[in-house]
XYZ file of C-alpha atoms in Angstrom:
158
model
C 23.539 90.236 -140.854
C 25.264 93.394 -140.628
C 23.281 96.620 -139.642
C 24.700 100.327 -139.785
C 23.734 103.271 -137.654
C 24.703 107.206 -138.739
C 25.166 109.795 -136.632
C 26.136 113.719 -136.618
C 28.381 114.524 -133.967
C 29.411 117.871 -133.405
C 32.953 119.035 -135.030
C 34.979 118.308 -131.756
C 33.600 115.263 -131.081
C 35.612 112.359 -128.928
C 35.249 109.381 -130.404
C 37.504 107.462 -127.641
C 35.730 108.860 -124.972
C 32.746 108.065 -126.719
C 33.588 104.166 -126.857
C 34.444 104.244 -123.581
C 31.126 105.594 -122.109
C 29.792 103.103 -124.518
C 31.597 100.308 -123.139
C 30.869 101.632 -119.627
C 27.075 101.741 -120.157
C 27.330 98.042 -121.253
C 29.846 96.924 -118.681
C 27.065 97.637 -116.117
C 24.368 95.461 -117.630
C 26.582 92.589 -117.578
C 28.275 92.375 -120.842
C 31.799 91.316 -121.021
C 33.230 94.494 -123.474
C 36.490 94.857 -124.995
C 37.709 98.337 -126.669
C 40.314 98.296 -129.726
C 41.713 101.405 -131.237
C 42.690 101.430 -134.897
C 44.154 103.861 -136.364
C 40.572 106.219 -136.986
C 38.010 103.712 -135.799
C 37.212 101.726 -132.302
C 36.217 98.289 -132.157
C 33.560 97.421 -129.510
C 33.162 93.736 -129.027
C 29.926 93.235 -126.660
C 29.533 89.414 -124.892
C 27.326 88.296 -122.277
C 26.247 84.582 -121.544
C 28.140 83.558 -124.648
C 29.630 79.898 -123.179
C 28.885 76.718 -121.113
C 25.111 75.854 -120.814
C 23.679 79.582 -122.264
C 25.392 78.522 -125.400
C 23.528 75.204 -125.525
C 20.434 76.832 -124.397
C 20.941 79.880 -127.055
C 20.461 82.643 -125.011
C 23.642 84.091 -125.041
C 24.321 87.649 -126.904
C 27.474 89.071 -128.451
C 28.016 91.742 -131.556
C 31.070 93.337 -132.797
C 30.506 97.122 -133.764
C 32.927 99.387 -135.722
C 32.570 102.890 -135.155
C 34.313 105.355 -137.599
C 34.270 109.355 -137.886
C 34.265 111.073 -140.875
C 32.866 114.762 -142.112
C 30.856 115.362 -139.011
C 29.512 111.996 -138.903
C 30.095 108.775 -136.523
C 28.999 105.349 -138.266
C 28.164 101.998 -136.326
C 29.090 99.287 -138.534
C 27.112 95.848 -136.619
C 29.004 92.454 -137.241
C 29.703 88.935 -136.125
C 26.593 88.240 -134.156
C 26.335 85.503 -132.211
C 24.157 82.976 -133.543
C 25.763 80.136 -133.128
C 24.300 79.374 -129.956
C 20.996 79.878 -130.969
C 21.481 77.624 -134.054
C 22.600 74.875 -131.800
C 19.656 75.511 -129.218
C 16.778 75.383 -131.677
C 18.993 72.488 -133.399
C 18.408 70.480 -129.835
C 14.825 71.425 -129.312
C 13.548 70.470 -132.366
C 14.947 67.121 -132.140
C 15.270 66.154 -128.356
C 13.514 68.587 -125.781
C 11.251 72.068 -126.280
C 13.050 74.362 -123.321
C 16.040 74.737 -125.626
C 13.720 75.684 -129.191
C 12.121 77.769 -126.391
C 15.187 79.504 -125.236
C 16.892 79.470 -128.586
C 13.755 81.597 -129.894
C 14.032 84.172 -126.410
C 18.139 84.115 -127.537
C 17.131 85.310 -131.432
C 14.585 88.070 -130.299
C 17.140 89.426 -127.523
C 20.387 89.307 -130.212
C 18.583 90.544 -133.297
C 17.395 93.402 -131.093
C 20.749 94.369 -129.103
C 22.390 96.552 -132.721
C 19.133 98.333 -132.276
C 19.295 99.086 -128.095
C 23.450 100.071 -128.978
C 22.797 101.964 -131.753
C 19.829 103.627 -129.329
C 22.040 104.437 -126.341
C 25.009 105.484 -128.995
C 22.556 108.232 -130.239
C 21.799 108.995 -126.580
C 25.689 109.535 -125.637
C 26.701 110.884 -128.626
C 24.110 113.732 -127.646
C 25.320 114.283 -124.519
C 28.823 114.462 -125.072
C 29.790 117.752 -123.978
C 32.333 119.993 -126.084
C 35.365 121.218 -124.514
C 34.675 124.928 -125.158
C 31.103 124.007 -122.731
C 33.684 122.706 -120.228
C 35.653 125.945 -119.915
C 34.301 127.481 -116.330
C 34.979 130.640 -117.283
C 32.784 130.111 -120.758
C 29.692 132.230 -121.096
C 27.111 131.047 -123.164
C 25.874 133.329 -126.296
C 22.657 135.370 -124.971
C 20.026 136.841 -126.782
C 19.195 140.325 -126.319
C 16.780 141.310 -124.196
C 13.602 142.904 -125.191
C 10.751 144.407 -123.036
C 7.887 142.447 -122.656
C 4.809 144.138 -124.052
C 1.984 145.309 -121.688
C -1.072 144.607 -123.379
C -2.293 147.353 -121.167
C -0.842 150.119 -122.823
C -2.387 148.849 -126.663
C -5.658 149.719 -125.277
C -7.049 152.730 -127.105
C -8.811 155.135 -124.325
């Protein structure tokens, strides 16, 4: 199952640094995350829990996500989800014991909803990314001129 997120990004936008605060973000909740550059396009590779028992028990999570810029717009291509794990868990509960259907179920909720939490905090960092202009100390923002605020005293007839 492949999923695809779009997003517009401003005209300077990083997409390196972008992966990176990405895989950062990530990194932090436990995930094991590896960054590829190609060419135009990053490869994010998100793992956590993928081997040993969690495989057995299904609960394991892992999603490979292209991102590619193009006209003002960054695209999050979802693919290779793990659910192998989860095949093998509800495989085992069905026929021997219930606590691995049971976990194999919590593994499928938890990895069919992880494209939607990336895609979620990729909208999130994408927004906050900062332009290099904005970084400039001596950059002054564009004002708008000031008017006089009425005094709704003086449109009182006496």
């Amino acid at each position: 199952m492949a999923d695809t997120v779009f997003i517009n990004v401003t005209p300077n936008f990083d997409l390196y640094m972008f992966a990176n605060q990405l895989a950062e973000k990530y990194k932090m909740e436990g995930f094991n995350v590896t960054v590829a550059n190609f060419n135009n396009s990053v490869v994010l590779t998100f793992d956590k829990n993928t081997g040993g028992i969690n495989m057995l028990l299904g609960l394991g999570q892992g999603i490979k996500a292209t991102c590619m810029l193009a006209n003002g717009t960054l695209s999050i291509n979802f693919s290779d989800g793990d659910w192998t794990g989860k095949i093998i868990g509800l495989a085992v509960g069905w026929f021997i014991c219930l606590i691995p259907f049971i976990t194999a179920i919590v593994g499928c909720v938890k990895q069919s909803q992880l494209p939607k939490n990336i895609g979620n905090d990729a909208m999130v960092i994408a927004s906050q990314q900062v332009s290099p202009q904005n970084t400039d100390p001596q950059y002054v923002p564009p004002q708008q001129p000031y008017s006089e605020p009425q005094n709704p005293d003086n449109n009182i007839n006496q």
